XYZ file of C-alpha atoms in Angstrom:
532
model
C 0.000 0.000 0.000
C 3.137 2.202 0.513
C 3.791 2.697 -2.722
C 0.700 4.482 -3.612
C 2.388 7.800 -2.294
C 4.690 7.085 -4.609
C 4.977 11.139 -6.629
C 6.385 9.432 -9.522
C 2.881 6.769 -9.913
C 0.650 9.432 -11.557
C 2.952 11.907 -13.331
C 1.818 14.764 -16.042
C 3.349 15.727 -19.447
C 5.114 18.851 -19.264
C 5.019 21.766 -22.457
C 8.319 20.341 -22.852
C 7.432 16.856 -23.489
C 9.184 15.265 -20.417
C 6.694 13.544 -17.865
C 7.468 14.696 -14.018
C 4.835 14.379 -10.781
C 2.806 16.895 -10.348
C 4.995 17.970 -6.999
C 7.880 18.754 -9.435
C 6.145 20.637 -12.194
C 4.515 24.424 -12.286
C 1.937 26.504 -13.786
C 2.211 29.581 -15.495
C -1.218 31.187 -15.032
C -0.249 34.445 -17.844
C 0.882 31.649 -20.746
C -1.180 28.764 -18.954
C 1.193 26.106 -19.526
C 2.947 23.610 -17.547
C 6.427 24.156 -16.930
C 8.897 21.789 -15.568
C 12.638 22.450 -14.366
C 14.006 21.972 -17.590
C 11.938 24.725 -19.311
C 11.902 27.751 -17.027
C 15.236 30.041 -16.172
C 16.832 29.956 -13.167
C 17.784 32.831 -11.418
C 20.153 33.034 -8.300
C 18.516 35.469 -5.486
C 21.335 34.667 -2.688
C 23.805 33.090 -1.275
C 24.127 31.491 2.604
C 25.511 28.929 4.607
C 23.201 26.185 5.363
C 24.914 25.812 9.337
C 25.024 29.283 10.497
C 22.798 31.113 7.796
C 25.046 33.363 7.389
C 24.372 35.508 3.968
C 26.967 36.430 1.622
C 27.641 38.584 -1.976
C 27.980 37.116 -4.909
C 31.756 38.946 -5.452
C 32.582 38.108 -1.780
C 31.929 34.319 -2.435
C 33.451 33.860 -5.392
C 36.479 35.135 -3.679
C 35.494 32.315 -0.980
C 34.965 29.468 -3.485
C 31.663 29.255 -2.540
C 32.526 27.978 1.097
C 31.346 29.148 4.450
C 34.558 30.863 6.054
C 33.616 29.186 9.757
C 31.504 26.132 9.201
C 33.165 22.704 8.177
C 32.384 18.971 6.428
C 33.128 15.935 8.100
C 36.384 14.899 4.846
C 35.182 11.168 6.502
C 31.646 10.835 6.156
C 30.320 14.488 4.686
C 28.228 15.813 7.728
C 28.686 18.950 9.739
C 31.448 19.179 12.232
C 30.670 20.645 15.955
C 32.807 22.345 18.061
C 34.066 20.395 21.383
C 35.420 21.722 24.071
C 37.639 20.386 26.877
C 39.285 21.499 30.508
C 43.107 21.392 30.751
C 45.317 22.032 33.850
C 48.285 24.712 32.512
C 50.433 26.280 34.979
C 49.356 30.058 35.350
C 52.096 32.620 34.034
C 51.577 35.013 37.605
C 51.781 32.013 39.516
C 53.856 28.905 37.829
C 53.031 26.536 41.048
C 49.586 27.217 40.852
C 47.674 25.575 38.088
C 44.522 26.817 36.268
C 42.192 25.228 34.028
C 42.063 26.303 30.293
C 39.435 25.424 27.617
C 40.495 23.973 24.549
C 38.276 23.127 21.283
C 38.745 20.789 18.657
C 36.421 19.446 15.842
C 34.252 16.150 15.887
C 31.678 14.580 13.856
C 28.273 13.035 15.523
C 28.079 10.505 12.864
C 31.567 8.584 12.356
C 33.112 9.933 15.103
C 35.661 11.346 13.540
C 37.855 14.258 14.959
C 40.422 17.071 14.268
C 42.475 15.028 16.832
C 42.901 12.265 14.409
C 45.279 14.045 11.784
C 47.010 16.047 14.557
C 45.588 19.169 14.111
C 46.248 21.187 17.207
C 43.586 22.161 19.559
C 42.314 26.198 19.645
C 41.980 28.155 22.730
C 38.941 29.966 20.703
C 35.466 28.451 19.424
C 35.375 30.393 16.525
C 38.106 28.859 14.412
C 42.088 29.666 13.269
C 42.147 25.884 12.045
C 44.783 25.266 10.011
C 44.552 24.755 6.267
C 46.632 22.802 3.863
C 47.626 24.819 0.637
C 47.017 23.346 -2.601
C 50.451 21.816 -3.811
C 49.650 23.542 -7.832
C 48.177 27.335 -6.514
C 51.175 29.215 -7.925
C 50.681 27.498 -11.151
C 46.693 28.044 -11.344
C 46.714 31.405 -10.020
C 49.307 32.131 -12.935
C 47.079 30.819 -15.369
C 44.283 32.615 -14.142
C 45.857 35.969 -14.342
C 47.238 34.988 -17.700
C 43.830 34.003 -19.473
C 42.209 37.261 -17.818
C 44.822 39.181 -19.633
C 43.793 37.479 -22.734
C 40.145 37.979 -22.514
C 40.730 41.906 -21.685
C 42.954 42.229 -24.772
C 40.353 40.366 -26.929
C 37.673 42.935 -25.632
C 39.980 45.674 -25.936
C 40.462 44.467 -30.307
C 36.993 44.207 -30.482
C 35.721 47.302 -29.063
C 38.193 49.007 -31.439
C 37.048 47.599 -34.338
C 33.777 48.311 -33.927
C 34.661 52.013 -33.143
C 36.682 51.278 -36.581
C 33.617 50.392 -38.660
C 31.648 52.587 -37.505
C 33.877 55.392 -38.554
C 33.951 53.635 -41.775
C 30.145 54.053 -41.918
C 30.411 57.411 -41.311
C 32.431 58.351 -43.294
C 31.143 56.649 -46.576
C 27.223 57.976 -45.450
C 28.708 61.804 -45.757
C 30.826 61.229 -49.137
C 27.866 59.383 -50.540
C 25.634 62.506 -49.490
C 27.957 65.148 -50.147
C 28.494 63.815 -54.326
C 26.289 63.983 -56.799
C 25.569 62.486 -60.111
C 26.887 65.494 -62.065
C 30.295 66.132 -60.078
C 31.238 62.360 -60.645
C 33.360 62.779 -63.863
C 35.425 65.981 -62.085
C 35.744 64.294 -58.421
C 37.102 60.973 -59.274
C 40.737 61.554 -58.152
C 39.265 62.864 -54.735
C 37.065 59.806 -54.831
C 40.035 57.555 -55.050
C 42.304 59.285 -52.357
C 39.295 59.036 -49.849
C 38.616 55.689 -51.260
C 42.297 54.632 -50.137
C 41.948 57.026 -46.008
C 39.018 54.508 -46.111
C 40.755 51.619 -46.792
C 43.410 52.512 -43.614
C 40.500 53.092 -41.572
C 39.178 49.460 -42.118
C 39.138 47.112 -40.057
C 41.485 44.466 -41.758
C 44.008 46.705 -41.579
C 44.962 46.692 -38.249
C 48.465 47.662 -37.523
C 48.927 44.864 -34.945
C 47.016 43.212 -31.852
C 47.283 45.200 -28.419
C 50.179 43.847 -26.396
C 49.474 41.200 -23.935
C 50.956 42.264 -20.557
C 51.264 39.130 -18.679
C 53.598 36.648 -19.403
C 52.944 32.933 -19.002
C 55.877 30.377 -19.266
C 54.710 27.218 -20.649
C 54.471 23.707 -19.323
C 57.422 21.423 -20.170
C 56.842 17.745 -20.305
C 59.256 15.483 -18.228
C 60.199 12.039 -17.878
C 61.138 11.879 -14.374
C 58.046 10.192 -13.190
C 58.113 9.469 -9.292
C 58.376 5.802 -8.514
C 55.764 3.433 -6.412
C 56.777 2.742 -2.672
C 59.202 0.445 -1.703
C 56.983 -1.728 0.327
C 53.854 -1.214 -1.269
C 54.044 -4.537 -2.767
C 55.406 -6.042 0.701
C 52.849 -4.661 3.644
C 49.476 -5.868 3.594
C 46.488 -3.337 2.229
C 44.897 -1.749 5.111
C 41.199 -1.325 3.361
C 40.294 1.511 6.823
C 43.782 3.220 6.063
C 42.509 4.391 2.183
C 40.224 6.512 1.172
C 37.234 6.163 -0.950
C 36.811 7.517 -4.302
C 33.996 10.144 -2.732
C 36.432 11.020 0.142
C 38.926 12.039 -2.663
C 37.052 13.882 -4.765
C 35.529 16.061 -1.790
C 39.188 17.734 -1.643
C 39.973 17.655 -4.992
C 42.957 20.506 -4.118
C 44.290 17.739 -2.262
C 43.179 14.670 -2.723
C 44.411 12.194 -0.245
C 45.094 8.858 -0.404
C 45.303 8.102 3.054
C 43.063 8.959 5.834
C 45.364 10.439 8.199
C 45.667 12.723 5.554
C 41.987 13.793 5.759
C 41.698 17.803 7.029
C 38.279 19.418 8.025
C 36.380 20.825 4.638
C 34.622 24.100 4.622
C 30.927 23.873 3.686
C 29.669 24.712 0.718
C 27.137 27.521 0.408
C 23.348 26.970 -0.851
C 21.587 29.181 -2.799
C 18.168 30.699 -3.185
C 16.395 31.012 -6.649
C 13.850 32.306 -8.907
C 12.192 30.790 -11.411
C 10.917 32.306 -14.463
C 8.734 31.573 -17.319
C 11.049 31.403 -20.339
C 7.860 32.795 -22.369
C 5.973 35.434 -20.800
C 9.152 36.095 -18.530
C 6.457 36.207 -15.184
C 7.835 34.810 -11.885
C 6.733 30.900 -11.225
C 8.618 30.522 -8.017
C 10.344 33.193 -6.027
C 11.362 32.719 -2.424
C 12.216 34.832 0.996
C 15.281 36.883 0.879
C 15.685 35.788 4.580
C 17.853 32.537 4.728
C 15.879 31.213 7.405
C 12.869 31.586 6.074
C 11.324 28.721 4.198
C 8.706 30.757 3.041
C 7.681 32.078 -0.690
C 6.285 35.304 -1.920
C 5.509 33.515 -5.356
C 4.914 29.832 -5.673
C 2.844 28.657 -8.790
C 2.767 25.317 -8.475
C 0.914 22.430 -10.104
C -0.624 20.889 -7.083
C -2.375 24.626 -6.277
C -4.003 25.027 -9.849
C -4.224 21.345 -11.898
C -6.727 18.629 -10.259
C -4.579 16.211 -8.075
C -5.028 12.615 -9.675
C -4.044 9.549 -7.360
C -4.645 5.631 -7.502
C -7.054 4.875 -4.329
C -5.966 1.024 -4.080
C -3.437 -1.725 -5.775
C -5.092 -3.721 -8.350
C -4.036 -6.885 -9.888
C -4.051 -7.095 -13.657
C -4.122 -10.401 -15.920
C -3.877 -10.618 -19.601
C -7.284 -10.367 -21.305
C -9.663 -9.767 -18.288
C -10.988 -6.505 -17.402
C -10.308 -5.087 -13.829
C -11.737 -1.710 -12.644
C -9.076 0.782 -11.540
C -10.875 3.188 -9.138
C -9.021 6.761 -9.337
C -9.396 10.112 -6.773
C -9.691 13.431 -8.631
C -9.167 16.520 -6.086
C -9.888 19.850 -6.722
C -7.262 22.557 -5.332
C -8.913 25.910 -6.266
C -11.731 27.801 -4.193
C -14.100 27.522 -7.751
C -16.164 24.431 -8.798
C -14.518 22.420 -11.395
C -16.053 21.115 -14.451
C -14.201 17.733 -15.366
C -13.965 14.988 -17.832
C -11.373 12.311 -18.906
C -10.308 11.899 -22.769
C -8.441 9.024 -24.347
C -5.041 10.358 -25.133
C -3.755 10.546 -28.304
C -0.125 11.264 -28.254
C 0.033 11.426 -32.666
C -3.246 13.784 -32.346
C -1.749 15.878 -29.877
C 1.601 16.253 -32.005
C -0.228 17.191 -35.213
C -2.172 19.669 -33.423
C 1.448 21.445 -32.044
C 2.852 21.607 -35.200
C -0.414 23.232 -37.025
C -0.659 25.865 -34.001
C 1.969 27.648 -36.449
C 4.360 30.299 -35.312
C 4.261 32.999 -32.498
C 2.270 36.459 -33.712
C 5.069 39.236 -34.164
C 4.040 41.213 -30.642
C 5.376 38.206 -28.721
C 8.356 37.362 -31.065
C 10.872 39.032 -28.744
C 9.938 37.514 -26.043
C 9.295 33.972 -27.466
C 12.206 31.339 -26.677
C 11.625 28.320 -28.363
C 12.399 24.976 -26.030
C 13.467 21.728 -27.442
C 10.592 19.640 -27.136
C 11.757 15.689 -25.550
C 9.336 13.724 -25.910
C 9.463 10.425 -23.068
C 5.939 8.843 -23.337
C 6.225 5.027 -22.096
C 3.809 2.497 -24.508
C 0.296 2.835 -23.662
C -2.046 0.572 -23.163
C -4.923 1.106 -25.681
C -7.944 -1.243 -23.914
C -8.905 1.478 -21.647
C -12.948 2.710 -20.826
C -13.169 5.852 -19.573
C -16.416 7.456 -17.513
C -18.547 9.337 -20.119
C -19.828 12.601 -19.541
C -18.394 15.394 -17.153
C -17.855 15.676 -13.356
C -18.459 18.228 -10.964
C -15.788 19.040 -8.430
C -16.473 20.967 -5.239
C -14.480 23.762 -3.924
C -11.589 23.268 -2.127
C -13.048 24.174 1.509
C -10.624 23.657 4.538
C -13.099 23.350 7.062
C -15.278 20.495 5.466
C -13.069 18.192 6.973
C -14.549 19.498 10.179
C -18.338 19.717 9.663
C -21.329 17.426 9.094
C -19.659 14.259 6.605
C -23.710 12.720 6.802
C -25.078 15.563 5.111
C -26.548 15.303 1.504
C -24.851 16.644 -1.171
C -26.224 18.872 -4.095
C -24.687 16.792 -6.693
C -26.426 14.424 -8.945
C -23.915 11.571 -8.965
C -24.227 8.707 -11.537
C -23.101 5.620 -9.240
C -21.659 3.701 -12.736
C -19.140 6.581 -12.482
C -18.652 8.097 -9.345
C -18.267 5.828 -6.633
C -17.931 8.434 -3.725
C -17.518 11.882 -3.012
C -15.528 13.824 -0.083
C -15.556 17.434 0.194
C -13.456 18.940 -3.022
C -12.525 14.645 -4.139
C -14.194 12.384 -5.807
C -13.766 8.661 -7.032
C -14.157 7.504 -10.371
C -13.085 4.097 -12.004
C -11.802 2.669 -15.066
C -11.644 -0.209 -16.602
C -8.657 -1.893 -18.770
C -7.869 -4.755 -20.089
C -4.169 -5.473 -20.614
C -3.322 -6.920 -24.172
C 0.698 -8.653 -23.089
C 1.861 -9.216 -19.621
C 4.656 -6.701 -18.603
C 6.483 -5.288 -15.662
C 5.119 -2.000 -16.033
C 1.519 -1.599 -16.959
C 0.947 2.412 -18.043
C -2.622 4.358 -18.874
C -3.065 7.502 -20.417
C -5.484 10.032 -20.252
C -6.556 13.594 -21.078
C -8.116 15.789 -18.205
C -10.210 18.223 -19.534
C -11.263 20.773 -17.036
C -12.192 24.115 -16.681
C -9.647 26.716 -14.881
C -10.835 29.903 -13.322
C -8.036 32.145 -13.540
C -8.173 35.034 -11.232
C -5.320 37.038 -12.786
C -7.218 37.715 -16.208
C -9.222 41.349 -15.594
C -13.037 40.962 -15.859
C -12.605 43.703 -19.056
C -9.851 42.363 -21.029
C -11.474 39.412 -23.226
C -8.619 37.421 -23.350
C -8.590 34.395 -25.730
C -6.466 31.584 -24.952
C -6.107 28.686 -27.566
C -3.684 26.131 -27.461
C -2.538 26.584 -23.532
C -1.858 22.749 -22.933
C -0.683 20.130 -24.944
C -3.924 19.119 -26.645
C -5.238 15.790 -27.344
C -8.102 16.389 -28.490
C -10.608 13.308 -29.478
C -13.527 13.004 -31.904
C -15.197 10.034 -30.453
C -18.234 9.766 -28.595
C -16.285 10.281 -25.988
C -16.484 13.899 -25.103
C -16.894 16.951 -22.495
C -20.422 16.871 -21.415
C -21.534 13.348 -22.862
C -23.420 11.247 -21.067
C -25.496 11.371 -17.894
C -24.668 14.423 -15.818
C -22.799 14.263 -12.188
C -24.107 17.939 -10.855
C -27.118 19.600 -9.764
C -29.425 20.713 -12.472
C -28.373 24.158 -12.713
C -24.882 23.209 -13.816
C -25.362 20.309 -15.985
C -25.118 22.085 -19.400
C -21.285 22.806 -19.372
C -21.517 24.512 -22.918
C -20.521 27.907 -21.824
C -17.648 26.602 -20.215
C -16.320 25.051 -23.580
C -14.887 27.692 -25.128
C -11.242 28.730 -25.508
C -12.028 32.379 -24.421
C -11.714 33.808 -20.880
C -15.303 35.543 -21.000
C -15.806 38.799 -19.357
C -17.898 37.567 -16.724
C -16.810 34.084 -16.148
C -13.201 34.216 -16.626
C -12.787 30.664 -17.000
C -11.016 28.161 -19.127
C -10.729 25.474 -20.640
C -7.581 23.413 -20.309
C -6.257 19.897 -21.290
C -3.721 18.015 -18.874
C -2.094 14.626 -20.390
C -1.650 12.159 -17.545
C 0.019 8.633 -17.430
C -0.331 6.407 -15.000
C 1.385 3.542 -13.785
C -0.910 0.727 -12.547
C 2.220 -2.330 -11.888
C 3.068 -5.359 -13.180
C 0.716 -7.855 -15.473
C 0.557 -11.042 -15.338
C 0.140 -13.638 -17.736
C -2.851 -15.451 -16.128
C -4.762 -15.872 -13.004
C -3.450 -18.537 -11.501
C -0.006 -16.755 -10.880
C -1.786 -13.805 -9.415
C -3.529 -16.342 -6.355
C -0.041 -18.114 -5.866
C 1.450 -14.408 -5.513
């Protein structure tokens, strides 16, 4: 039953064509798409220590590495290192036969016990750190190289600034001779043409008199064939496994990068970062968090699971090659509006014919347009699938229904061949497959259709949305508002909420989610499943 909280069972397909859980995925309410991790732009609002939360500049950082100047990693196991302390007798300087005690500190790790004892690092009379620090055996030679290249790159923009400066003196130039001559002065101008014609030709910018200078001076790196020999008894003592370190212990000092552990020094921690996400489209926030670092709080947070109808399996099932079993599915609604719902059959080749005749971006929003690769990562489908006809009505999302009457009747007209209960803002539907081959993996697909009140669009503006999700749209007799209604009366004509335009009064619509779902393994007949 565990894995039914699984994030990755029910999982949605992103504008980008990748498939994540609807935990991992966001929704743009200005473009009204779905955008994943891959498709939006990351931007980096801060920088802190995850120990002390101490928050740092960009420039000072860098100068840092990107470590926390006074918090350290265990170079053993990875976690955080606290400060011990412990009482010494020392024999007091005013009085040498009287002895006083003295605190020392030292660093230790909670998990593998580990300690700044064990690679003789000598204890501090202070708590807040002086720890020694190995330096990395090739700095002289990177910090030469790193001077050297920065030369390079400030000559480079030094050549290219001046030719630019150089055409565009060029350009001048030409526009005022080219103004200043007419047709009739050709014949008695043309020496004066040519002598200008050759100034210009100096002034271009292939003929450059030579490169700016480079200032710093690199020597090169001179291959050798002294090559430092193996230990003498490395192929005499036996291989003390505890002695080495790991691969991951290495490469967590790569400066360094011991081979033994009583080489191992304290590592300073690495700092976190904060960041915005942004719509690579409409360029509108998604995500955008506290500037305080110990604040786990958001001022913008547009995620999935707040605007797109939660879908979850209710209970395992146990499939077997030609029979039909009934897969019984919770649909919740997360907004404060009723929901009009129904479930499509998916039609991945539909839905990619439909994408490529939407055509091309109008010319207001071609500046701000970025096109993004489309990956597409659908699993095989199984095709046997009967989905509930007609539409569903979901309730508002109210927090305290969980606390009143559960006995009381509900306004809605439920058809009991489709829903089979109703909470609050969920309600449970089934549906029934039949798998064709038995497999490890089992996978449905399905288009919810439903009906989004957006409260950003102004009651005046008329907005018309078309195309906002990856459509799949079907021509069957399956379709949105089919079929035996599951609301009261008053709402059971869900025609005005079918069209692509966010009316003036309403504000509402309509939008298509793809959604797979994994259902487990098949098997081949029924006799296997009762041995299981």
């Amino acid at each position: 039953m565990t894995h039914l909280f699984d994030a990755n069972l029910v999982r949605l397909l992103c504008s980008c064509g990748l498939l994540k859980p609807i935990t991992g995925i966001y929704f743009c309410r200005h473009c009204l798409k779905l955008r994943c991790a891959n498709c939006v732009s990351h931007e980096m609002d801060m920088l802190y220590c995850p120990s002390c939360l101490e928050n740092m500049p960009s420039p000072e950082a860098r100068l840092k590495k990107n470590r926390c100047g006074n918090c350290f990693d265990c170079p053993s196991c990875g976690q955080s290192l606290s400060t011990r302390a412990s009482s010494i007798q020392s024999p007091d300087p005013e009085h040498p036969s009287r002895n006083i005690q003295r605190k020392l500190y030292y660093l230790a790790c909670t998990g593998c016990r580990w300690t700044s004892r064990d690679v003789n690092i000598p204890d501090q009379t202070v708590a807040t750190g002086g720890w020694p620090e190995l330096e990395a055996p090739n700095k002289e030679r990177i910090m030469s190289l790193l001077e050297h290249y920065r030369a390079v790159a400030q000559r480079d923009k030094m050549d290219k600034e001046r030719k630019r400066l150089a055409a565009a003196r060029v350009k001048t130039a030409s526009a005022a001779l080219l103004r200043d001559t007419t047709a009739d002065k050709l014949a008695t101008v043309s020496p004066s043409l040519a002598n200008v014609r050759k100034s210009l030709a100096a002034m271009s910018t292939y003929a450059q008199k030579g490169d700016t200078p480079l200032n710093s001076t690199l020597a090169p790196a001179e291959a050798t064939e002294d090559v430092e020999g193996l230990p003498d008894d490395i192929f005499t003592e036996p291989v003390v496994l505890t002695q080495v370190c790991s691969m991951e212990q290495r490469l967590r000092s790569p400066e360094q990068q011991p081979s033994k552990c009583s080489s191992l020094y304290p590592l300073h921690k690495h700092m976190l970062v904060k960041r915005s996400l942004r719509c690579r489209h409409c360029e509108h926030n998604l995500s955008k968090p506290e500037y305080n670092p110990s604040s786990i709080k958001f001022k913008i947070q547009l995620g999935a699971y707040y605007h797109v109808p939660e879908v979850r399996l209710v209970q395992p099932v146990q499939l077997v090659v030609g029979e039909e079993t009934r897969v019984e599915l919770s649909l919740c609604n997360p907004t404060p509006h009723i929901m009009p719902l129904a479930l499509l059959p998916f039609l991945p080749d539909l839905m990619q014919d439909t994408a490529c005749a939407a055509g091309t971006p109008t010319p207001s929003s071609v500046s701000r347009f970025i096109e993004v690769p489309s990956e597409s990562c659908l699993p095989e489908l199984c095709t046997n699938i009967t989905l509930p006809q007609g539409q569903l009505l979901l309730a508002p999302r109210d927090d305290t229904a969980e606390y009143g009457d559960t006995d009381s009747q509900t306004p809605y007209k439920d058809d009991p061949q489709v829903v089979t209960w109703r909470r609050a803002n969920k309600v449970g539907v089934t549906v029934c497959v039949t798998p064709d081959v038995a497999t490890d993996e089992l996978y449905i697909g399905f288009l919810l259709r439903y009906d989004y009140t957006n409260t950003i669009i102004s009651a005046s503006s008329g907005l018309t949305v078309g195309g906002s999700m990856p459509l799949g749209l079907s021509t069957g007799p399956t379709s949105f508002g089919s079929g035996p209604s599951s609301g009261p009366s008053s709402m059971s004509d869900p025609s005005p909420s079918l069209n692509l335009t966010a009316s003036t009064e309403s504000r509402t619509v309509t939008l298509n989610v793809p959604v797979i779902v994994g259902l487990g393994s098949v098997s081949a007949s029924s006799l296997s499943v009762s041995r299981e």
